[in-house]
PDB file of C-alpha atoms in Angstrom:
ATOM      1  CA  MET L   1       0.000   0.000   0.000  1.00 70.00           C
ATOM      2  CA  LEU L   2       1.678   3.194  -1.236  1.00 81.00           C
ATOM      3  CA  THR L   3      -0.017   5.421   1.315  1.00 81.00           C
ATOM      4  CA  ASN L   4       1.705   3.511   4.108  1.00 82.00           C
ATOM      5  CA  THR L   5       5.143   3.595   2.485  1.00 87.00           C
ATOM      6  CA  ILE L   6       5.353   7.184   1.195  1.00 89.00           C
ATOM      7  CA  THR L   7       5.699   9.994   3.723  1.00 91.00           C
ATOM      8  CA  LEU L   8       2.787  12.425   3.587  1.00 93.00           C
ATOM      9  CA  GLU L   9       3.947  15.997   2.985  1.00 92.00           C
ATOM     10  CA  ILE L  10       1.366  18.551   4.108  1.00 90.00           C
ATOM     11  CA  LYS L  11       1.971  21.907   2.491  1.00 86.00           C
ATOM     12  CA  LYS L  12       0.348  24.890   4.189  1.00 82.00           C
ATOM     13  CA  ALA L  13      -0.775  26.718   1.003  1.00 74.00           C
ATOM     14  CA  SER L  14      -0.202  30.146   2.521  1.00 67.00           C
ATOM     15  CA  LYS L  15       1.824  33.230   1.631  1.00 61.00           C
ATOM     16  CA  GLU L  16       4.779  31.592   3.356  1.00 60.00           C
ATOM     17  CA  SER L  17       4.238  28.241   1.621  1.00 65.00           C
ATOM     18  CA  THR L  18       3.404  28.681  -2.039  1.00 77.00           C
ATOM     19  CA  PRO L  19      -0.074  27.322  -2.949  1.00 84.00           C
ATOM     20  CA  ILE L  20       1.062  26.452  -6.499  1.00 89.00           C
ATOM     21  CA  LEU L  21       4.395  24.902  -7.452  1.00 90.00           C
ATOM     22  CA  THR L  22       6.189  23.461 -10.471  1.00 92.00           C
ATOM     23  CA  THR L  23       9.003  20.907 -10.463  1.00 92.00           C
ATOM     24  CA  GLU L  24      11.220  19.337 -13.121  1.00 94.00           C
ATOM     25  CA  ILE L  25      11.674  15.579 -12.631  1.00 95.00           C
ATOM     26  CA  LEU L  26      14.448  13.330 -13.943  1.00 96.00           C
ATOM     27  CA  ILE L  27      14.394   9.622 -13.047  1.00 94.00           C
ATOM     28  CA  GLU L  28      16.947   6.977 -14.011  1.00 93.00           C
ATOM     29  CA  ASN L  29      15.806   3.355 -13.566  1.00 90.00           C
ATOM     30  CA  GLU L  30      14.237   4.050 -10.194  1.00 92.00           C
ATOM     31  CA  SER L  31      11.004   4.938  -8.422  1.00 94.00           C
ATOM     32  CA  TRP L  32       9.838   8.484  -7.721  1.00 95.00           C
ATOM     33  CA  PRO L  33       7.053   8.782  -5.107  1.00 95.00           C
ATOM     34  CA  LEU L  34       4.836  11.663  -3.985  1.00 96.00           C
ATOM     35  CA  HIS L  35       2.119  11.987  -1.344  1.00 96.00           C
ATOM     36  CA  THR L  36       0.817  15.479  -0.661  1.00 95.00           C
ATOM     37  CA  ASN L  37      -2.338  17.452   0.067  1.00 94.00           C
ATOM     38  CA  TYR L  38      -2.115  19.259  -3.292  1.00 94.00           C
ATOM     39  CA  PHE L  39      -3.750  18.389  -6.602  1.00 95.00           C
ATOM     40  CA  ALA L  40      -1.054  17.080  -8.940  1.00 96.00           C
ATOM     41  CA  ILE L  41      -0.673  17.224 -12.719  1.00 96.00           C
ATOM     42  CA  LEU L  42       2.196  15.118 -14.021  1.00 97.00           C
ATOM     43  CA  TRP L  43       3.350  15.598 -17.619  1.00 97.00           C
ATOM     44  CA  ILE L  44       5.622  12.825 -18.934  1.00 97.00           C
ATOM     45  CA  HIS L  45       7.854  14.326 -21.644  1.00 96.00           C
ATOM     46  CA  SER L  46       9.994  11.269 -22.357  1.00 96.00           C
ATOM     47  CA  GLY L  47      10.555   7.762 -21.052  1.00 96.00           C
ATOM     48  CA  LYS L  48       8.360   4.846 -20.097  1.00 96.00           C
ATOM     49  CA  GLY L  49       7.432   2.858 -17.029  1.00 96.00           C
ATOM     50  CA  ILE L  50       4.571   2.343 -14.573  1.00 95.00           C
ATOM     51  CA  VAL L  51       2.408   4.843 -12.686  1.00 95.00           C
ATOM     52  CA  GLU L  52       1.125   3.319  -9.454  1.00 93.00           C
ATOM     53  CA  THR L  53      -1.435   4.518  -6.906  1.00 91.00           C
ATOM     54  CA  ASP L  54      -3.034   2.669  -4.016  1.00 87.00           C
ATOM     55  CA  LEU L  55      -5.836   1.554  -6.307  1.00 87.00           C
ATOM     56  CA  MET L  56      -4.315   0.970  -9.753  1.00 88.00           C
ATOM     57  CA  LYS L  57      -1.233   0.490 -11.911  1.00 90.00           C
ATOM     58  CA  VAL L  58      -0.961   1.675 -15.513  1.00 92.00           C
ATOM     59  CA  LYS L  59       1.830   1.971 -18.054  1.00 93.00           C
ATOM     60  CA  TYR L  60       3.056   5.409 -19.060  1.00 95.00           C
ATOM     61  CA  THR L  61       4.995   6.620 -22.069  1.00 96.00           C
ATOM     62  CA  GLU L  62       6.121   9.959 -23.501  1.00 96.00           C
ATOM     63  CA  ASN L  63       3.735  12.877 -24.014  1.00 96.00           C
ATOM     64  CA  GLN L  64       1.143  11.757 -21.503  1.00 96.00           C
ATOM     65  CA  VAL L  65      -0.435  13.670 -18.626  1.00 96.00           C
ATOM     66  CA  PHE L  66      -1.758  12.153 -15.386  1.00 95.00           C
ATOM     67  CA  CYS L  67      -3.887  13.954 -12.800  1.00 94.00           C
ATOM     68  CA  PHE L  68      -4.062  13.022  -9.115  1.00 94.00           C
ATOM     69  CA  ASN L  69      -6.426  14.061  -6.336  1.00 93.00           C
ATOM     70  CA  THR L  70      -5.365  15.659  -3.075  1.00 94.00           C
ATOM     71  CA  TYR L  71      -3.833  13.150  -0.640  1.00 95.00           C
ATOM     72  CA  GLN L  72      -3.566  10.533  -3.408  1.00 94.00           C
ATOM     73  CA  ALA L  73      -0.187   8.845  -3.086  1.00 94.00           C
ATOM     74  CA  PHE L  74       1.446   7.852  -6.368  1.00 95.00           C
ATOM     75  CA  ALA L  75       4.796   6.661  -7.674  1.00 95.00           C
ATOM     76  CA  LEU L  76       6.577   6.538 -11.012  1.00 95.00           C
ATOM     77  CA  HIS L  77       8.554   3.362 -11.646  1.00 96.00           C
ATOM     78  CA  SER L  78      10.861   4.296 -14.494  1.00 95.00           C
ATOM     79  CA  LYS L  79      12.304   1.829 -16.999  1.00 93.00           C
ATOM     80  CA  GLY L  80      15.335   3.763 -18.167  1.00 92.00           C
ATOM     81  CA  SER L  81      15.346   7.556 -18.163  1.00 95.00           C
ATOM     82  CA  THR L  82      12.139   9.528 -17.598  1.00 97.00           C
ATOM     83  CA  LYS L  83      11.754  13.302 -17.848  1.00 97.00           C
ATOM     84  CA  ALA L  84       8.600  14.972 -16.563  1.00 97.00           C
ATOM     85  CA  THR L  85       7.213  18.185 -15.140  1.00 96.00           C
ATOM     86  CA  LEU L  86       4.950  18.375 -12.102  1.00 96.00           C
ATOM     87  CA  LEU L  87       2.365  21.047 -11.341  1.00 96.00           C
ATOM     88  CA  LEU L  88       0.954  21.148  -7.800  1.00 95.00           C
ATOM     89  CA  PHE L  89      -1.816  23.401  -6.510  1.00 92.00           C
ATOM     90  CA  HIS L  90      -3.961  23.496  -3.397  1.00 89.00           C
ATOM     91  CA  ALA L  91      -7.743  23.929  -3.354  1.00 87.00           C
ATOM     92  CA  ASN L  92      -7.116  27.117  -1.385  1.00 83.00           C
ATOM     93  CA  PHE L  93      -5.626  28.583  -4.544  1.00 84.00           C
ATOM     94  CA  PHE L  94      -7.963  26.978  -7.072  1.00 85.00           C
ATOM     95  CA  CYS L  95     -11.018  25.002  -5.966  1.00 81.00           C
ATOM     96  CA  ILE L  96     -12.086  22.633  -8.743  1.00 83.00           C
ATOM     97  CA  GLU L  97     -15.594  22.393  -7.258  1.00 79.00           C
ATOM     98  CA  THR L  98     -16.135  26.144  -7.034  1.00 73.00           C
ATOM     99  CA  TYR L  99     -15.044  26.709 -10.621  1.00 68.00           C
ATOM    100  CA  HIS L 100     -16.465  23.505 -12.087  1.00 65.00           C
ATOM    101  CA  HIS L 101     -19.078  25.382 -14.161  1.00 68.00           C
ATOM    102  CA  GLN L 102     -16.287  27.402 -15.799  1.00 67.00           C
ATOM    103  CA  VAL L 103     -13.557  24.784 -16.098  1.00 71.00           C
ATOM    104  CA  GLY L 104     -15.318  21.427 -15.961  1.00 72.00           C
ATOM    105  CA  CYS L 105     -12.279  19.480 -14.716  1.00 77.00           C
ATOM    106  CA  ASN L 106     -14.029  18.025 -11.651  1.00 79.00           C
ATOM    107  CA  GLY L 107     -15.099  14.523 -12.659  1.00 79.00           C
ATOM    108  CA  VAL L 108     -12.892  14.588 -15.759  1.00 85.00           C
ATOM    109  CA  LEU L 109      -9.312  15.299 -14.701  1.00 89.00           C
ATOM    110  CA  PHE L 110      -9.994  14.754 -10.987  1.00 91.00           C
ATOM    111  CA  ASN L 111     -12.481  12.730  -8.921  1.00 89.00           C
ATOM    112  CA  ASN L 112     -13.342  10.289 -11.716  1.00 86.00           C
ATOM    113  CA  ILE L 113     -13.166   6.785 -10.275  1.00 88.00           C
ATOM    114  CA  TYR L 114     -13.732   5.141 -13.664  1.00 83.00           C
ATOM    115  CA  ALA L 115     -10.663   6.607 -15.367  1.00 73.00           C
ATOM    116  CA  THR L 116      -6.930   6.915 -14.791  1.00 70.00           C
ATOM    117  CA  SER L 117      -6.874  10.526 -16.081  1.00 76.00           C
ATOM    118  CA  GLN L 118      -4.223   9.314 -18.517  1.00 87.00           C
ATOM    119  CA  ILE L 119      -4.249  11.903 -21.296  1.00 92.00           C
ATOM    120  CA  PRO L 120      -2.145  11.533 -24.456  1.00 94.00           C
ATOM    121  CA  ILE L 121      -0.909  14.930 -25.615  1.00 95.00           C
ATOM    122  CA  LEU L 122      -0.972  15.046 -29.400  1.00 92.00           C
ATOM    123  CA  PRO L 123       1.522  17.154 -31.411  1.00 93.00           C
ATOM    124  CA  GLN L 124      -1.026  19.869 -32.232  1.00 92.00           C
ATOM    125  CA  ASP L 125      -1.617  20.536 -28.510  1.00 94.00           C
ATOM    126  CA  ARG L 126       1.922  20.306 -27.137  1.00 94.00           C
ATOM    127  CA  GLU L 127       3.193  23.783 -27.943  1.00 94.00           C
ATOM    128  CA  GLU L 128       0.132  25.514 -26.521  1.00 94.00           C
ATOM    129  CA  LEU L 129       0.251  23.493 -23.308  1.00 95.00           C
ATOM    130  CA  LYS L 130       4.012  23.972 -23.028  1.00 94.00           C
ATOM    131  CA  SER L 131       3.587  27.734 -23.443  1.00 94.00           C
ATOM    132  CA  LEU L 132       0.877  27.849 -20.764  1.00 93.00           C
ATOM    133  CA  PHE L 133       2.959  25.756 -18.388  1.00 93.00           C
ATOM    134  CA  ASN L 134       6.047  27.923 -18.872  1.00 92.00           C
ATOM    135  CA  THR L 135       3.981  31.065 -18.338  1.00 90.00           C
ATOM    136  CA  ILE L 136       2.666  29.684 -15.054  1.00 90.00           C
ATOM    137  CA  LYS L 137       6.203  28.712 -14.052  1.00 89.00           C
ATOM    138  CA  ASN L 138       7.548  32.183 -14.821  1.00 86.00           C
ATOM    139  CA  GLU L 139       4.693  33.983 -13.063  1.00 83.00           C
ATOM    140  CA  ILE L 140       5.216  31.899  -9.936  1.00 82.00           C
ATOM    141  CA  LYS L 141       8.705  33.391  -9.672  1.00 73.00           C
ATOM    142  CA  GLU L 142       7.238  36.864  -9.353  1.00 62.00           C
ATOM    143  CA  GLU L 143       6.737  38.412  -5.928  1.00 58.00           C
ATOM    144  CA  GLU L 144       3.271  38.758  -4.452  1.00 57.00           C
ATOM    145  CA  LEU L 145       2.204  35.392  -5.871  1.00 49.00           C
ATOM    146  CA  ALA L 146      -0.539  35.075  -3.295  1.00 45.00           C
ATOM    147  CA  SER L 147      -2.448  37.967  -4.893  1.00 48.00           C
ATOM    148  CA  ASN L 148      -1.304  37.328  -8.432  1.00 70.00           C
ATOM    149  CA  GLU L 149      -4.450  36.767 -10.456  1.00 80.00           C
ATOM    150  CA  LEU L 150      -2.400  36.070 -13.572  1.00 84.00           C
ATOM    151  CA  VAL L 151      -1.195  32.741 -12.177  1.00 87.00           C
ATOM    152  CA  PHE L 152      -4.766  31.836 -11.278  1.00 87.00           C
ATOM    153  CA  SER L 153      -5.993  32.780 -14.761  1.00 90.00           C
ATOM    154  CA  TYR L 154      -3.283  30.807 -16.565  1.00 91.00           C
ATOM    155  CA  LEU L 155      -3.899  27.766 -14.363  1.00 93.00           C
ATOM    156  CA  LYS L 156      -7.590  28.029 -15.182  1.00 93.00           C
ATOM    157  CA  ILE L 157      -6.846  28.104 -18.922  1.00 94.00           C
ATOM    158  CA  PHE L 158      -4.418  25.185 -18.567  1.00 95.00           C
ATOM    159  CA  LEU L 159      -7.087  23.085 -16.817  1.00 94.00           C
ATOM    160  CA  ILE L 160      -9.723  24.021 -19.405  1.00 93.00           C
ATOM    161  CA  LYS L 161      -7.391  22.960 -22.213  1.00 94.00           C
ATOM    162  CA  LEU L 162      -6.586  19.626 -20.554  1.00 93.00           C
ATOM    163  CA  THR L 163     -10.276  18.995 -19.880  1.00 92.00           C
ATOM    164  CA  ARG L 164     -11.154  19.630 -23.523  1.00 92.00           C
ATOM    165  CA  ILE L 165      -8.383  17.318 -24.714  1.00 92.00           C
ATOM    166  CA  LYS L 166      -9.581  14.562 -22.352  1.00 90.00           C
ATOM    167  CA  ASN L 167     -13.203  14.972 -23.433  1.00 87.00           C
ATOM    168  CA  GLU L 168     -12.263  14.947 -27.115  1.00 86.00           C
ATOM    169  CA  ILE L 169     -10.219  11.771 -26.684  1.00 80.00           C
ATOM    170  CA  ASP L 170     -13.077  10.086 -24.812  1.00 72.00           C
ATOM    171  CA  THR L 171     -15.518  10.838 -27.637  1.00 70.00           C
ATOM    172  CA  VAL L 172     -13.279   9.554 -30.437  1.00 65.00           C
ATOM    173  CA  ILE L 173     -13.927   5.942 -31.319  1.00 51.00           C
ATOM    174  CA  ASN L 174     -10.611   4.121 -31.579  1.00 53.00           C
ATOM    175  CA  PRO L 175     -10.905   0.837 -33.492  1.00 50.00           C
ATOM    176  CA  ASN L 176      -8.210  -0.634 -31.237  1.00 58.00           C
ATOM    177  CA  THR L 177     -10.162   0.176 -28.080  1.00 60.00           C
ATOM    178  CA  PRO L 178     -12.566  -2.566 -26.979  1.00 65.00           C
ATOM    179  CA  ILE L 179     -16.185  -1.495 -26.585  1.00 76.00           C
ATOM    180  CA  LEU L 180     -17.288  -1.156 -22.963  1.00 81.00           C
ATOM    181  CA  PRO L 181     -19.647  -4.030 -22.068  1.00 90.00           C
ATOM    182  CA  ASP L 182     -23.187  -2.995 -21.144  1.00 92.00           C
ATOM    183  CA  TYR L 183     -22.869  -4.616 -17.733  1.00 95.00           C
ATOM    184  CA  LEU L 184     -20.046  -2.204 -16.792  1.00 94.00           C
ATOM    185  CA  SER L 185     -22.300   0.744 -17.557  1.00 92.00           C
ATOM    186  CA  GLU L 186     -24.878  -0.929 -15.342  1.00 96.00           C
ATOM    187  CA  LEU L 187     -22.197  -1.439 -12.688  1.00 96.00           C
ATOM    188  CA  THR L 188     -21.585   2.311 -12.627  1.00 94.00           C
ATOM    189  CA  ASN L 189     -25.262   2.914 -11.911  1.00 95.00           C
ATOM    190  CA  LEU L 190     -25.315   0.224  -9.243  1.00 97.00           C
ATOM    191  CA  ILE L 191     -22.264   1.621  -7.435  1.00 97.00           C
ATOM    192  CA  ASN L 192     -23.682   5.152  -7.531  1.00 95.00           C
ATOM    193  CA  GLU L 193     -26.942   3.856  -6.073  1.00 96.00           C
ATOM    194  CA  HIS L 194     -25.688   1.399  -3.468  1.00 97.00           C
ATOM    195  CA  TYR L 195     -22.093   2.254  -2.468  1.00 97.00           C
ATOM    196  CA  LEU L 196     -23.176   3.817   0.831  1.00 97.00           C
ATOM    197  CA  SER L 197     -24.694   0.556   2.020  1.00 96.00           C
ATOM    198  CA  GLU L 198     -23.044  -2.178  -0.064  1.00 97.00           C
ATOM    199  CA  HIS L 199     -19.231  -2.372   0.085  1.00 97.00           C
ATOM    200  CA  GLN L 200     -18.715  -5.955  -1.093  1.00 97.00           C
ATOM    201  CA  PRO L 201     -18.091  -6.860  -4.765  1.00 97.00           C
ATOM    202  CA  ALA L 202     -20.309  -9.941  -4.379  1.00 97.00           C
ATOM    203  CA  PHE L 203     -23.401  -7.729  -4.117  1.00 98.00           C
ATOM    204  CA  TYR L 204     -22.729  -6.103  -7.484  1.00 98.00           C
ATOM    205  CA  ALA L 205     -21.701  -9.337  -9.171  1.00 97.00           C
ATOM    206  CA  ASP L 206     -24.927 -10.953  -8.015  1.00 97.00           C
ATOM    207  CA  LYS L 207     -27.000  -8.041  -9.343  1.00 97.00           C
ATOM    208  CA  LEU L 208     -25.293  -8.415 -12.713  1.00 97.00           C
ATOM    209  CA  HIS L 209     -25.568 -12.229 -12.701  1.00 96.00           C
ATOM    210  CA  LEU L 210     -21.782 -12.573 -12.902  1.00 96.00           C
ATOM    211  CA  THR L 211     -19.126 -14.135 -10.724  1.00 96.00           C
ATOM    212  CA  VAL L 212     -16.933 -11.794  -8.687  1.00 95.00           C
ATOM    213  CA  LYS L 213     -13.902 -13.028 -10.623  1.00 94.00           C
ATOM    214  CA  THR L 214     -15.488 -12.261 -14.012  1.00 95.00           C
ATOM    215  CA  LEU L 215     -16.581  -8.795 -12.905  1.00 96.00           C
ATOM    216  CA  SER L 216     -13.212  -7.906 -11.386  1.00 93.00           C
ATOM    217  CA  THR L 217     -11.394  -9.143 -14.480  1.00 94.00           C
ATOM    218  CA  ALA L 218     -13.534  -6.788 -16.575  1.00 94.00           C
ATOM    219  CA  THR L 219     -13.030  -3.754 -14.310  1.00 94.00           C
ATOM    220  CA  LYS L 220      -9.272  -4.350 -14.312  1.00 92.00           C
ATOM    221  CA  GLN L 221      -9.280  -4.476 -18.118  1.00 90.00           C
ATOM    222  CA  TYR L 222     -11.357  -1.347 -18.680  1.00 88.00           C
ATOM    223  CA  TYR L 223     -10.710   0.739 -15.539  1.00 89.00           C
ATOM    224  CA  GLN L 224      -7.380  -0.702 -14.325  1.00 88.00           C
ATOM    225  CA  LYS L 225      -9.053  -1.174 -10.923  1.00 92.00           C
ATOM    226  CA  THR L 226     -10.822  -3.961  -9.070  1.00 93.00           C
ATOM    227  CA  VAL L 227     -14.468  -3.668  -8.050  1.00 96.00           C
ATOM    228  CA  SER L 228     -13.323  -3.176  -4.446  1.00 95.00           C
ATOM    229  CA  ALA L 229     -11.065  -0.319  -5.543  1.00 94.00           C
ATOM    230  CA  LEU L 230     -13.925   1.416  -7.378  1.00 95.00           C
ATOM    231  CA  ILE L 231     -16.130   1.222  -4.288  1.00 97.00           C
ATOM    232  CA  ALA L 232     -13.307   2.336  -1.966  1.00 96.00           C
ATOM    233  CA  GLU L 233     -12.485   5.363  -4.125  1.00 95.00           C
ATOM    234  CA  LYS L 234     -16.146   6.376  -4.216  1.00 96.00           C
ATOM    235  CA  LEU L 235     -16.327   6.138  -0.418  1.00 97.00           C
ATOM    236  CA  ILE L 236     -13.116   8.133   0.034  1.00 97.00           C
ATOM    237  CA  LEU L 237     -14.355  10.975  -2.200  1.00 95.00           C
ATOM    238  CA  LYS L 238     -17.617  11.174  -0.243  1.00 96.00           C
ATOM    239  CA  ALA L 239     -15.830  11.010   3.110  1.00 97.00           C
ATOM    240  CA  LYS L 240     -13.421  13.805   2.152  1.00 96.00           C
ATOM    241  CA  TRP L 241     -16.296  16.016   1.035  1.00 94.00           C
ATOM    242  CA  GLU L 242     -18.221  15.481   4.288  1.00 96.00           C
ATOM    243  CA  LEU L 243     -15.147  16.128   6.426  1.00 96.00           C
ATOM    244  CA  LEU L 244     -14.242  19.301   4.528  1.00 91.00           C
ATOM    245  CA  HIS L 245     -17.660  20.855   4.026  1.00 90.00           C
ATOM    246  CA  THR L 246     -19.725  19.878   7.078  1.00 93.00           C
ATOM    247  CA  ASN L 247     -19.501  19.840  10.868  1.00 93.00           C
ATOM    248  CA  THR L 248     -20.998  16.347  10.975  1.00 96.00           C
ATOM    249  CA  GLN L 249     -19.502  14.154  13.677  1.00 97.00           C
ATOM    250  CA  ILE L 250     -17.099  11.519  12.380  1.00 97.00           C
ATOM    251  CA  LYS L 251     -19.190   8.780  14.002  1.00 97.00           C
ATOM    252  CA  THR L 252     -22.205   9.947  11.984  1.00 97.00           C
ATOM    253  CA  ILE L 253     -20.198  10.191   8.746  1.00 98.00           C
ATOM    254  CA  ALA L 254     -18.964   6.637   9.294  1.00 98.00           C
ATOM    255  CA  SER L 255     -22.528   5.422   9.776  1.00 97.00           C
ATOM    256  CA  ASP L 256     -23.808   7.327   6.737  1.00 97.00           C
ATOM    257  CA  LEU L 257     -21.065   5.695   4.641  1.00 98.00           C
ATOM    258  CA  GLY L 258     -22.155   2.238   5.738  1.00 97.00           C
ATOM    259  CA  PHE L 259     -19.472   1.581   8.373  1.00 97.00           C
ATOM    260  CA  GLN L 260     -20.917   0.098  11.554  1.00 90.00           C
ATOM    261  CA  ASP L 261     -17.691   0.746  13.434  1.00 92.00           C
ATOM    262  CA  GLU L 262     -16.270   4.300  13.585  1.00 95.00           C
ATOM    263  CA  TYR L 263     -12.786   2.921  14.244  1.00 96.00           C
ATOM    264  CA  TYR L 264     -12.900   0.667  11.205  1.00 96.00           C
ATOM    265  CA  PHE L 265     -13.892   3.696   9.125  1.00 98.00           C
ATOM    266  CA  SER L 266     -10.945   5.628  10.575  1.00 97.00           C
ATOM    267  CA  ARG L 267      -8.542   2.816   9.677  1.00 97.00           C
ATOM    268  CA  PHE L 268     -10.043   2.589   6.169  1.00 97.00           C
ATOM    269  CA  PHE L 269      -9.700   6.362   5.673  1.00 97.00           C
ATOM    270  CA  LYS L 270      -6.133   6.525   6.989  1.00 96.00           C
ATOM    271  CA  LYS L 271      -5.136   3.570   4.796  1.00 94.00           C
ATOM    272  CA  HIS L 272      -6.029   5.562   1.663  1.00 94.00           C
ATOM    273  CA  ILE L 273      -5.332   9.159   2.756  1.00 95.00           C
ATOM    274  CA  GLY L 274      -2.492   8.896   5.249  1.00 95.00           C
ATOM    275  CA  LEU L 275      -4.310  10.725   8.039  1.00 96.00           C
ATOM    276  CA  SER L 276      -7.171   9.790  10.323  1.00 97.00           C
ATOM    277  CA  PRO L 277     -10.500  11.553   9.537  1.00 97.00           C
ATOM    278  CA  LYS L 278     -10.042  13.753  12.613  1.00 97.00           C
ATOM    279  CA  HIS L 279      -6.531  14.889  11.667  1.00 96.00           C
ATOM    280  CA  PHE L 280      -7.492  15.303   8.006  1.00 96.00           C
ATOM    281  CA  ARG L 281     -10.328  17.657   8.960  1.00 95.00           C
ATOM    282  CA  GLU L 282      -8.161  19.596  11.414  1.00 93.00           C
ATOM    283  CA  GLU L 283      -5.274  20.067   8.976  1.00 91.00           C
ATOM    284  CA  GLU L 284      -7.415  21.111   6.032  1.00 90.00           C
ATOM    285  CA  TRP L 285      -9.651  23.409   8.056  1.00 88.00           C
ATOM    286  CA  LYS L 286      -6.581  25.206   9.385  1.00 86.00           C
ATOM    287  CA  ILE L 287      -5.409  25.809   5.829  1.00 84.00           C
ATOM    288  CA  ARG L 288      -8.766  26.592   4.243  1.00 77.00           C
ATOM    289  CA  LYS L 289      -9.844  29.021   6.958  1.00 73.00           C
ATOM    290  CA  GLY L 290      -6.632  30.939   6.426  1.00 56.00           C
ATOM    291  CA  PHE L 291      -5.257  32.455   3.277  1.00 50.00           C
ATOM    292  CA  LEU L 292      -7.300  32.250   0.061  1.00 49.00           C
ATOM    293  CA  SER L 293      -5.473  33.502  -3.004  1.00 48.00           C
ATOM    294  CA  ILE L 294      -8.292  34.331  -5.386  1.00 46.00           C
ATOM    295  CA  PRO L 295     -11.788  34.995  -3.961  1.00 43.00           C
TER     296      PRO L 295
END
């Protein structure tokens, strides 16, 4: 479990601790891990290997972008030399939920349990994205970043562009891509309807008149995740939202999410996030009640 092996780095996202950062990455036949409370956009420029999270593994190659949620531990396992750039930003600087109607990246680049957010960057898009990224990088170097609306605006444009690319790719029918079976579309509906009360893959397999093995084999093929991983990710997203946006007691949240035991819920949450629900709420509330870059 990556979350248990990679040290969680909590960045404060304040004037003293930059709420948006860029990093150049060079890996030579090794692993490169990251676990932080920032959203992460990883752009692979060259090289190949494996991207791993707690819930999936997928191959990467050059000119691909991956997007990761806050507190989602991930690691690059490079086969040879890999060059990449990393863009990190905190929700205090840019909240994907607040600006969803303008940007549309929530549920596409981030918080989509049925996708890896693996985006191939085609030649016609590379120069524009590279220019936007470099502009963000250069603006970050300027003083008064915390009140610099230019950085916010360029990040917004960058996210819009990536979202459009992802949506366009998803709508193009590739003859080499197998057609999604109808029962997986039905699985999506079943998980959305029952995940709060039904956490076991056997429930969904039974509803679809399939064996658990057959269903998990299919989800691994099409989503790179097991049925259990899909359910767990859905629960984690809901738990994070409740902890961040409500004052609901953790015991009540655990019950609402279908956990009879509050302590089991806490262990489940810490396993995937790296903090207990209590500490997660405390840390994020301290940050989010403080400095906000762009109102």
